Coordinates of C-alpha atoms and ligand atoms in Angstrom, one line a residue:
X1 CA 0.0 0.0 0.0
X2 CA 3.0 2.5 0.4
X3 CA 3.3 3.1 -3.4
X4 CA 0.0 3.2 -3.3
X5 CA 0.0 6.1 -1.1
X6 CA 2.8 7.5 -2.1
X7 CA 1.3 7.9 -5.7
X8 CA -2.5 9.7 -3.7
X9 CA -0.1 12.0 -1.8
X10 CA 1.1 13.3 -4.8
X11 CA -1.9 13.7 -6.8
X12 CA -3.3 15.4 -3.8
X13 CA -0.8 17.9 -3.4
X14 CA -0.7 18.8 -7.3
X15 CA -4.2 19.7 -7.0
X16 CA -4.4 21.1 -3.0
X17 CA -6.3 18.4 -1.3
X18 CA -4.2 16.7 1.3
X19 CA -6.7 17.4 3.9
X20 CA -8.4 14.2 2.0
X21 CA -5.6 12.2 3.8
X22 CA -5.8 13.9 7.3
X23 CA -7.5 10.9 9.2
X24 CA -6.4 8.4 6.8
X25 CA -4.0 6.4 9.9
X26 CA -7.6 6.0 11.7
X27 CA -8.8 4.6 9.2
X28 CA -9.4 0.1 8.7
X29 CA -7.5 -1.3 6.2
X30 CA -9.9 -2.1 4.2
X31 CA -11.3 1.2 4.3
X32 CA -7.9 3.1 3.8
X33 CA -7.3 1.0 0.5
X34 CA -10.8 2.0 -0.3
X35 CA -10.2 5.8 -0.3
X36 CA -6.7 5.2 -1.8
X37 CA -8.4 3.9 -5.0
X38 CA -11.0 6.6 -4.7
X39 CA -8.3 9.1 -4.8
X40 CA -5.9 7.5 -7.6
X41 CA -9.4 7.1 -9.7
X42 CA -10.7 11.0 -9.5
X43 CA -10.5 13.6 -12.3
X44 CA -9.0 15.7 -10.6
X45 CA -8.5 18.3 -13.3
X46 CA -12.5 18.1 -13.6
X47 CA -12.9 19.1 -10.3
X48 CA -10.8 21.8 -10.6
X49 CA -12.5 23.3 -14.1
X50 CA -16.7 22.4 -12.4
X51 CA -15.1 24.4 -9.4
X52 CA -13.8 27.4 -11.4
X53 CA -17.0 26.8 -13.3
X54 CA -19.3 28.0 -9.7
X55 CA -17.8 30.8 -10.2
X56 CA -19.1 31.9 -13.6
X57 CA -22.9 33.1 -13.9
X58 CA -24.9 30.3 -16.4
X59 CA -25.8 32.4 -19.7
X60 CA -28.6 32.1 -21.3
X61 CA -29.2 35.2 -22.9
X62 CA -26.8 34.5 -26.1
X63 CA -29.0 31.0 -27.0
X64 CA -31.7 31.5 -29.8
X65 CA -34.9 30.0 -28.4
X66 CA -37.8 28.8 -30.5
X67 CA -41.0 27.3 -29.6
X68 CA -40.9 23.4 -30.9
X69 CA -43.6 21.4 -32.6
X70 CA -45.7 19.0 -30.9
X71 CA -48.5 16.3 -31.5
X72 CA -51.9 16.7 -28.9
X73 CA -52.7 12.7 -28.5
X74 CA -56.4 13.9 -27.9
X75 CA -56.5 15.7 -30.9
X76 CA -55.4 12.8 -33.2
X77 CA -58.0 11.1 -35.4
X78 CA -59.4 8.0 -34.9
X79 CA -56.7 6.4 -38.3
X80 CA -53.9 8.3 -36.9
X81 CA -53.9 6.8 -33.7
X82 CA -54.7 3.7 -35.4
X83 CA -51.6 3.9 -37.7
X84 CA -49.8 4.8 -34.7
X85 CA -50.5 2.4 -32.0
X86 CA -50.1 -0.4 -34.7
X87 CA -46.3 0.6 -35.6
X88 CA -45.2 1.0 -32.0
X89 CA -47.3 -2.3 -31.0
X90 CA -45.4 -4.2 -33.7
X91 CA -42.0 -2.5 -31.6
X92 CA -43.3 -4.0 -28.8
X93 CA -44.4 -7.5 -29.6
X94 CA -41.5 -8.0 -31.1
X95 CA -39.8 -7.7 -28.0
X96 CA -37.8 -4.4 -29.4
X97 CA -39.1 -2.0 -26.8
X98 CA -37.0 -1.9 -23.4
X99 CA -37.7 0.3 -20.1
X100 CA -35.1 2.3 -18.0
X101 CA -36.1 3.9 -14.4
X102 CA -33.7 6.1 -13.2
X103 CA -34.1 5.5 -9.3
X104 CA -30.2 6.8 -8.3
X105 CA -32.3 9.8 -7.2
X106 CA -30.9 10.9 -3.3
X107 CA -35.2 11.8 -2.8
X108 CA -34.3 14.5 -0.4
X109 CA -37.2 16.4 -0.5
X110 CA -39.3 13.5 0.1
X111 CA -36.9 12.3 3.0
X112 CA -37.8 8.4 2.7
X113 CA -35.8 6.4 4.8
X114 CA -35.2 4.1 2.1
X115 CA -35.1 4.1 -1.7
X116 CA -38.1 6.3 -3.5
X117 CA -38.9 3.6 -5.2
X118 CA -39.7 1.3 -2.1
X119 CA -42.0 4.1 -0.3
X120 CA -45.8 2.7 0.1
X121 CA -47.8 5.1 -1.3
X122 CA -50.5 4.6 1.2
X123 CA -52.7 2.6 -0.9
X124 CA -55.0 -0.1 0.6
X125 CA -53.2 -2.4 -0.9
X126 CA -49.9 -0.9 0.6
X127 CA -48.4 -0.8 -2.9
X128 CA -44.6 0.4 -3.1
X129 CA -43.9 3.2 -5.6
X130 CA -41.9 0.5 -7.9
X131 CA -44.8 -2.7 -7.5
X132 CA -47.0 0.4 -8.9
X133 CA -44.4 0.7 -12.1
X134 CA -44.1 -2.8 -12.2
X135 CA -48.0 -3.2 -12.8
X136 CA -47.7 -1.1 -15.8
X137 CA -44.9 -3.3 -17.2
X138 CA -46.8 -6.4 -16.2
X139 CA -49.8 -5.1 -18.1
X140 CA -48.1 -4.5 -21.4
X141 CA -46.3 -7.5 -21.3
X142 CA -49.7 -9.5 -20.8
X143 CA -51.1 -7.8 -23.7
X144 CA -48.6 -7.7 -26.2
X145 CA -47.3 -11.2 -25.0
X146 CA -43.6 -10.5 -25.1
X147 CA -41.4 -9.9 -21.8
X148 CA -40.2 -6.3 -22.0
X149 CA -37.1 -5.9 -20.2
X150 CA -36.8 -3.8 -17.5
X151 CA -33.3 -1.7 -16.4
X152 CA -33.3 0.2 -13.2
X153 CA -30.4 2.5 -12.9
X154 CA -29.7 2.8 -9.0
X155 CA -27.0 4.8 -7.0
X156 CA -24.2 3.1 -5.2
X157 CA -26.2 4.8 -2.2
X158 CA -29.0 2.7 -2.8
X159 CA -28.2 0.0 -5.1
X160 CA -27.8 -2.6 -2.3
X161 CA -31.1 -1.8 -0.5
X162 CA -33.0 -1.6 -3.7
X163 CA -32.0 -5.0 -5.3
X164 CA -32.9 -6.3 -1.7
X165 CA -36.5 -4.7 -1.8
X166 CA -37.2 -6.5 -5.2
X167 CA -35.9 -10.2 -3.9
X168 CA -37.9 -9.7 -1.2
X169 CA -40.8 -9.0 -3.1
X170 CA -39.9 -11.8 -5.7
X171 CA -39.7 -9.5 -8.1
X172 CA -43.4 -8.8 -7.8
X173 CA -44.4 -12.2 -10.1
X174 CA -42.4 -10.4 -13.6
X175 CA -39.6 -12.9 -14.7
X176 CA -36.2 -11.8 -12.3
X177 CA -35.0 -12.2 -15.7
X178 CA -36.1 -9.3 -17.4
X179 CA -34.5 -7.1 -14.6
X180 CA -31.2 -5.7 -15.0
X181 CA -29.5 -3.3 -12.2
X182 CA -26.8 -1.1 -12.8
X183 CA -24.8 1.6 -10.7
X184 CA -24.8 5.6 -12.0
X185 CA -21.5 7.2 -11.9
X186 CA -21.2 9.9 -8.8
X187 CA -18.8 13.1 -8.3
X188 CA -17.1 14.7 -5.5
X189 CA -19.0 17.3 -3.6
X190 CA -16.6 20.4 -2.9
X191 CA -16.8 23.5 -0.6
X192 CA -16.9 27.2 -1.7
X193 CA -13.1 26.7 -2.0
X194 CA -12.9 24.5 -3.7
X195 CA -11.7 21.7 -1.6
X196 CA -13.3 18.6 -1.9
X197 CA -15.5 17.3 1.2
X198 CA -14.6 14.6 3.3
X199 CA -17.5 12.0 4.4
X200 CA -18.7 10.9 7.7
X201 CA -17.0 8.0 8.1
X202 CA -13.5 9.5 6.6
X203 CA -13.8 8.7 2.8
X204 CA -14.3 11.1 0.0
X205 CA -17.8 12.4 -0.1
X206 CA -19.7 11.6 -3.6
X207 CA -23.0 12.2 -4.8
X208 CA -24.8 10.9 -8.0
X209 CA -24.3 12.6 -10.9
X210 CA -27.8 13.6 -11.8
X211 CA -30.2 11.7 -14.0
X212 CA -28.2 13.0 -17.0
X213 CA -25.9 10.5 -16.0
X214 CA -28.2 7.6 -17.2
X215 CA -26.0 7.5 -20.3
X216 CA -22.3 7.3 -19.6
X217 CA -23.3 4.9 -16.8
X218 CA -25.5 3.0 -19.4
X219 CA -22.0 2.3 -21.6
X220 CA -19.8 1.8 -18.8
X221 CA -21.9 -0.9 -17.3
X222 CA -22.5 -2.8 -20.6
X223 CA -26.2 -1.7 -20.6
X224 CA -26.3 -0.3 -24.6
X225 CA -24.3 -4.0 -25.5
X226 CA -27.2 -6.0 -23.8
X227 CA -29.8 -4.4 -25.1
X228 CA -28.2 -4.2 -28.8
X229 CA -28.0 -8.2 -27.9
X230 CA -31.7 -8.6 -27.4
X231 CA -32.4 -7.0 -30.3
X232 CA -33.9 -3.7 -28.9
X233 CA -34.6 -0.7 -31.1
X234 CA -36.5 1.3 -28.7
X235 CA -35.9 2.6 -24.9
X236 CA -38.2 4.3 -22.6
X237 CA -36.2 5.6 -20.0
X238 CA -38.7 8.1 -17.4
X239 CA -38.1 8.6 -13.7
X240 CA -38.9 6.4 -11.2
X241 CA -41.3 9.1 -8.8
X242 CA -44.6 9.2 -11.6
X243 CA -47.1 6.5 -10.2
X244 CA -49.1 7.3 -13.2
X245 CA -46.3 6.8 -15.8
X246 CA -47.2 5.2 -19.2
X247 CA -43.9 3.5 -19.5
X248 CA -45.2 1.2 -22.8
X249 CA -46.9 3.5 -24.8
X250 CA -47.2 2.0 -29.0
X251 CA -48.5 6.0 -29.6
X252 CA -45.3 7.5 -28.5
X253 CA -43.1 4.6 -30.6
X254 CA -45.3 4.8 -33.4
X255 CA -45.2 8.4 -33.9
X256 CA -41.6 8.9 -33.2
X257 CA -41.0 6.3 -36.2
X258 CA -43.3 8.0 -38.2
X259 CA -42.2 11.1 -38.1
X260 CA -38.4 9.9 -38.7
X261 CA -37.1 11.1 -34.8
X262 CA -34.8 9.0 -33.0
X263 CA -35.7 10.7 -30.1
X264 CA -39.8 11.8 -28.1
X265 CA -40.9 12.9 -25.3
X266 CA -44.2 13.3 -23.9
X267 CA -44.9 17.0 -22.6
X268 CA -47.9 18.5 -20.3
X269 CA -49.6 21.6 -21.1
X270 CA -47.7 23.7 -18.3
X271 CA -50.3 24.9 -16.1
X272 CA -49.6 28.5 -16.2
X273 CA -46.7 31.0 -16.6
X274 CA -45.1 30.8 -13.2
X275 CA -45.3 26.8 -12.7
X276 CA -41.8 25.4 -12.1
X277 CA -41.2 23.4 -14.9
X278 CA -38.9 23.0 -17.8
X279 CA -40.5 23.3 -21.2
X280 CA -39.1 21.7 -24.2
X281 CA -38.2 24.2 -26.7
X282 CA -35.6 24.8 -29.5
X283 CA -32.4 26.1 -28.9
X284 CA -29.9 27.0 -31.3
X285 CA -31.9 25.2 -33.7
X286 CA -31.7 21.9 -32.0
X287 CA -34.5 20.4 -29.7
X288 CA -33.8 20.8 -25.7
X289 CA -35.5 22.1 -22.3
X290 CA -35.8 25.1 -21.0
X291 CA -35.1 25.4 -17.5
X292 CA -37.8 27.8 -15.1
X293 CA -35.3 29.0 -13.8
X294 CA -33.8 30.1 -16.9
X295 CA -36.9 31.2 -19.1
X296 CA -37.6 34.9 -18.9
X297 CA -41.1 36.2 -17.7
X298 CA -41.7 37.3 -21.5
X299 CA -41.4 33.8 -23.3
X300 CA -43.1 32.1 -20.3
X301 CA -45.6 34.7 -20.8
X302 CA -45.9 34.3 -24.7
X303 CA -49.5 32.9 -26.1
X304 CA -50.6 31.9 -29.7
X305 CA -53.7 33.0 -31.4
X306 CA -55.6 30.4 -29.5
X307 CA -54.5 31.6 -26.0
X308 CA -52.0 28.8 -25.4
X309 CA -48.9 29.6 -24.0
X310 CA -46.3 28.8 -26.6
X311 CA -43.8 27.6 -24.8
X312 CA -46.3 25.4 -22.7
X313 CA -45.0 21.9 -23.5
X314 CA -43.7 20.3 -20.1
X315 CA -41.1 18.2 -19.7
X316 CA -41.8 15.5 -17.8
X317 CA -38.9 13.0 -17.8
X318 CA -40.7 10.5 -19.7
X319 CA -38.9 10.0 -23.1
X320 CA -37.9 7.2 -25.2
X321 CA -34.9 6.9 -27.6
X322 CA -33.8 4.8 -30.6
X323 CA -30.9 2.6 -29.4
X324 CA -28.5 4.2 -32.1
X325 CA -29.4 7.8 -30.5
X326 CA -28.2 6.2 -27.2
X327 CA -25.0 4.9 -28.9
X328 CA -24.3 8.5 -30.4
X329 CA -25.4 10.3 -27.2
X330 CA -23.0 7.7 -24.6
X331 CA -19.9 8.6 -26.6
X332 CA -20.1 12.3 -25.4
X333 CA -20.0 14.1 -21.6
X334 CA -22.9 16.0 -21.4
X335 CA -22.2 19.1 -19.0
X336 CA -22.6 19.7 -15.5
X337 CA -24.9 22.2 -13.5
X338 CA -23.8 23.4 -10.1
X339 CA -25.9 23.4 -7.2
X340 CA -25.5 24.6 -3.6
X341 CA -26.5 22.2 -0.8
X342 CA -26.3 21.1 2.2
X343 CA -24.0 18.4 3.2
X344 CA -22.6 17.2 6.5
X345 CA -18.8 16.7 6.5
X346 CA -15.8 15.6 8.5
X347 CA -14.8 18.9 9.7
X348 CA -11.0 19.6 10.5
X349 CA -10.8 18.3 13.8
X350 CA -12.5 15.3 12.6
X351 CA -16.2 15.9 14.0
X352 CA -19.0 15.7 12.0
X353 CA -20.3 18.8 10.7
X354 CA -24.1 19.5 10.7
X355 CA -24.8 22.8 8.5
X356 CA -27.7 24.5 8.9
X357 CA -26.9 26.4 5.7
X358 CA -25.8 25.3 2.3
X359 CA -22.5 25.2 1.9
X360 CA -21.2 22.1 -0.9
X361 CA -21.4 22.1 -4.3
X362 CA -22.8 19.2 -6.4
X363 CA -22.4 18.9 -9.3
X364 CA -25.3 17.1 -11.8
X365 CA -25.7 16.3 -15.5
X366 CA -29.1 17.2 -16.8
X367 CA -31.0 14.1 -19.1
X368 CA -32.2 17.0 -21.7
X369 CA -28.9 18.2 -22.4
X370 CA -28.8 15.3 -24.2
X371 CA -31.8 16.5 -26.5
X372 CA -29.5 18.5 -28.5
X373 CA -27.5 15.8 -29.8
X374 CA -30.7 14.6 -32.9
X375 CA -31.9 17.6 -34.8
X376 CA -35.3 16.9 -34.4
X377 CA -37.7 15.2 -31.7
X378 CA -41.2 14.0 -31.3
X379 CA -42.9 15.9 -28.6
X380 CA -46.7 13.7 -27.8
X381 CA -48.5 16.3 -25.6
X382 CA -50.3 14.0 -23.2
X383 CA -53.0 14.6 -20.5
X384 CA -52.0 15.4 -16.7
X385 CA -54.4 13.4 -15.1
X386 CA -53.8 10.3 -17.2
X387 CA -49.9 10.3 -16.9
X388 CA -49.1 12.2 -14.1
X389 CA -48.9 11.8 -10.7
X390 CA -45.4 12.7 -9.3
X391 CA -43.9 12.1 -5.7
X392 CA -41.4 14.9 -4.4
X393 CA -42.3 16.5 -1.6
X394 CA -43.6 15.1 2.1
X395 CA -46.6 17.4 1.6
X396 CA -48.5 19.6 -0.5
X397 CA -47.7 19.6 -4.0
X398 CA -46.5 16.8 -5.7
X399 CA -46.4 14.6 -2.6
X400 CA -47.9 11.1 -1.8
X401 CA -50.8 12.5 -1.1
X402 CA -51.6 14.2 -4.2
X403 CA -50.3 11.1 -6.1
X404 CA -52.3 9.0 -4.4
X405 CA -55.7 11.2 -5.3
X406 CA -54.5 11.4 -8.6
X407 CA -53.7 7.2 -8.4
X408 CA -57.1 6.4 -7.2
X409 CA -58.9 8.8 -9.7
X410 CA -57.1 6.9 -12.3
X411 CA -57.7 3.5 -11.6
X412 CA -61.2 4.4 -10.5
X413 CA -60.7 3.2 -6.6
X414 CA -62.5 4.9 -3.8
Ligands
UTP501 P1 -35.2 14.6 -9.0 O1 -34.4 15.6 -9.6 O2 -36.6 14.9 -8.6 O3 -34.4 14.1 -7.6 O4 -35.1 13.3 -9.8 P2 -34.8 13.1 -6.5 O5 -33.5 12.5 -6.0 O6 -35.8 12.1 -6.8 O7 -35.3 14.0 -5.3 P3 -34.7 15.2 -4.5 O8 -34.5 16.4 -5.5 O9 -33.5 14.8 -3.9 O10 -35.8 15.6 -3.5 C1 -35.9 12.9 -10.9 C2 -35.7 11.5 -11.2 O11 -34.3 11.3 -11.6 C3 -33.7 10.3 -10.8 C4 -34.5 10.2 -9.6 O12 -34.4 9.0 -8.9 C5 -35.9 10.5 -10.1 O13 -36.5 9.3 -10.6 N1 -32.3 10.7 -10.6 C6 -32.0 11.9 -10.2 C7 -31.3 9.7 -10.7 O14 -31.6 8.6 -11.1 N2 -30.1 10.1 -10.5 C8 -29.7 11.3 -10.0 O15 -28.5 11.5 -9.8 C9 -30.7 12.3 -9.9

């Protein structure tokens, strides 16, 4: 191990971080090895730049924003969504069609004690967030008799407890075959100088890398390969927190192939002006999402002749991509957006630390910066109370409650 620690001492001084060694002789062996590797196996150079990058004010101002097309599935006719439903069904019983949930979420807001996925919605039937999502699969797998395989992208926080939750549940009667696990990549978090934090228990504190990691973490752990093995053309990959999420939808499929996109999402009408959403849009000529907190009060404000706001379109992380879109997407880093949280730390005189403010910065890649890589997309406006029903927050909006009403109104249960 001496070579070994020789080599992190070095790297650690290049780049002003010895502190990350300062308990390292309390540490087990096992666990001193452990941090060793985490050191020798850090960009360290990255850390530097996304820390010079906290520095610098995001700007929007220079990007050319345009409204972007979209299809209202309520307003098709009765042959389009005929045509449709019969192209993406053929996707589907053909056994081309593959989910991803992205459940590496940290659900802080919600403040679980557990993965999101394995919170009981507080259903009679005491149904768990993911035996909710794994109804739907079971569903269309019943009905377009072909096993639809389903990947569920997990953090190293959670990965243990959440492959645990599905034994336990056997799986909830799908085939434990169709599952596949993997583990998202994860990042240092780093104080307002810049010096990376160290964790309770004396290793290198890390934190996901934000949904937008699905993709890198979908190459590195052999995901795209597998799926290319199957045969699958098509991959719905939506967030793990929508109990009402239409994960196999033949409309979505069929349109997207219709209209020549490798890429569709399904968008809400955004409820009004002010509502703190991202709405898909085009930028710089190329489809992507515009943040609220980066749209100005006069394009969120913006209506058509009809009265609809025009850049109204919702992104709600339910979006499916052609395999060789995935291939293109996983060759490149997308970027990485800053935010400022709260994070308890090994503090110099080795207690834990307990902010009461923020004060770490974490850094996440963003799933629709990924948008920008096809020049066009399929956007399939759906209806809210069909398709969604998030939970984020303990109460009020967009909590378990809420879902739960919108649940129950859905699958007609009193
Ligand atoms: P959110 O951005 O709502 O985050 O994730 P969250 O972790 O669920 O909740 P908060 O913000 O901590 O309260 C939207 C979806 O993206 C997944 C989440 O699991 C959720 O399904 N996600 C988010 C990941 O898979 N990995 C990440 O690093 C971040």
């Amino acid at each position: 191990m001496e070579e070994k620690l020789l080599a992190a001492k070095q790297m650690l001084e290049k780049y002003g971080q010895e502190h990350l060694l300062k308990f390292y002789d309390k540490l087990t062996d096992e666990k001193k090895n452990e941090l060793l590797n985490t050191i020798l196996t850090t960009d360290f150079k990255q850390m530097q730049e996304l820390y010079e990058s906290t520095k610098i004010k995001p700007q929007f101002d220079n990007a050319k924003v345009e409204p972007i097309d979209h299809t209202t599935k309520e307003e098709l006719s009765k042959e389009e969504l005929e045509k449709y439903t019969s192209i993406g069904e053929e996707v589907i019983k053909k056994g081309k069609l593959a989910v991803v949930t992205m459940a590496g979420g940290q659900g802080t807001r919600l403040g679980h004690n557990g993965p999101k996925g394995t919170y009981d919605l507080g259903l009679e039937s005491h149904k768990s967030i993911f035996e909710i999502l794994c109804d739907t699969i079971k569903e269309a797998s019943q009905k377009y008799d072909a096993i639809i395989p389903w990947y569920i992208m997990t953090s190293d926080a959670n990965n243990k407890d959440t492959i645990e939750f599905f034994e336990k549940n056997e799986y909830f009667g799908y085939p434990k075959s169709a599952f596949s696990f993997f583990i998202q990549g994860k990042l240092p978090m780093i104080d307002t100088n810049g010096k990376i934090l160290l964790d309770e228990d004396g290793m290198m504190k890390q934190a996901a890398d934000g949904h937008g990691g699905i993709f890198e973490a979908m190459r590195k752990n052999g995901v795209l390969y597998d799926m290319k093995e199957k045969g699958i053309e098509w991959v719905y990959i939506g967030g793990v927190d929508n109990v009402l999420a239409k994960m196999v939808d033949p409309v979505l499929t069929g349109l997207a192939i219709s209209q020549n996109s490798l890429m569709a999402g399904k968008s809400l009408v955004k409820a009004n002006p002010e509502e703190k959403v991202g709405v898909f849009c085009i930028k710089d000529g190329r489809p992507n999402v515009i943040e609220y907190t980066e749209i100005s009060k006069e394009l969120a404000e913006m209506t058509d002749e009809k009265g609809e706001l025009i850049y109204g379109e919702s992104h709600i992380l339910c979006n499916e991509f052609n395999i060789a879109a995935l291939e293109k997407i996983s060759q490149n880093k997308l970027p990485y957006h800053v935010a400022f949280k709260k994070a308890n730390y090994l503090g110099p005189e080795g207690k834990v630390i307990v902010p009461t403010e923020p004060n770490a910065f974490k850094f996440e890649a963003f799933i629709f910066d990924a948008f920008s890589t096809v020049d066009k997309m399929t956007i399939l406006r759906v209806k809210r109370e069909e398709e969604f029903a998030p939970v984020k927050n303990a109460e009020g909006v967009d909590s378990p409650e809420t879902a739960r009403a919108l649940y129950k109104a859905y699958h007609h249960i009193n």
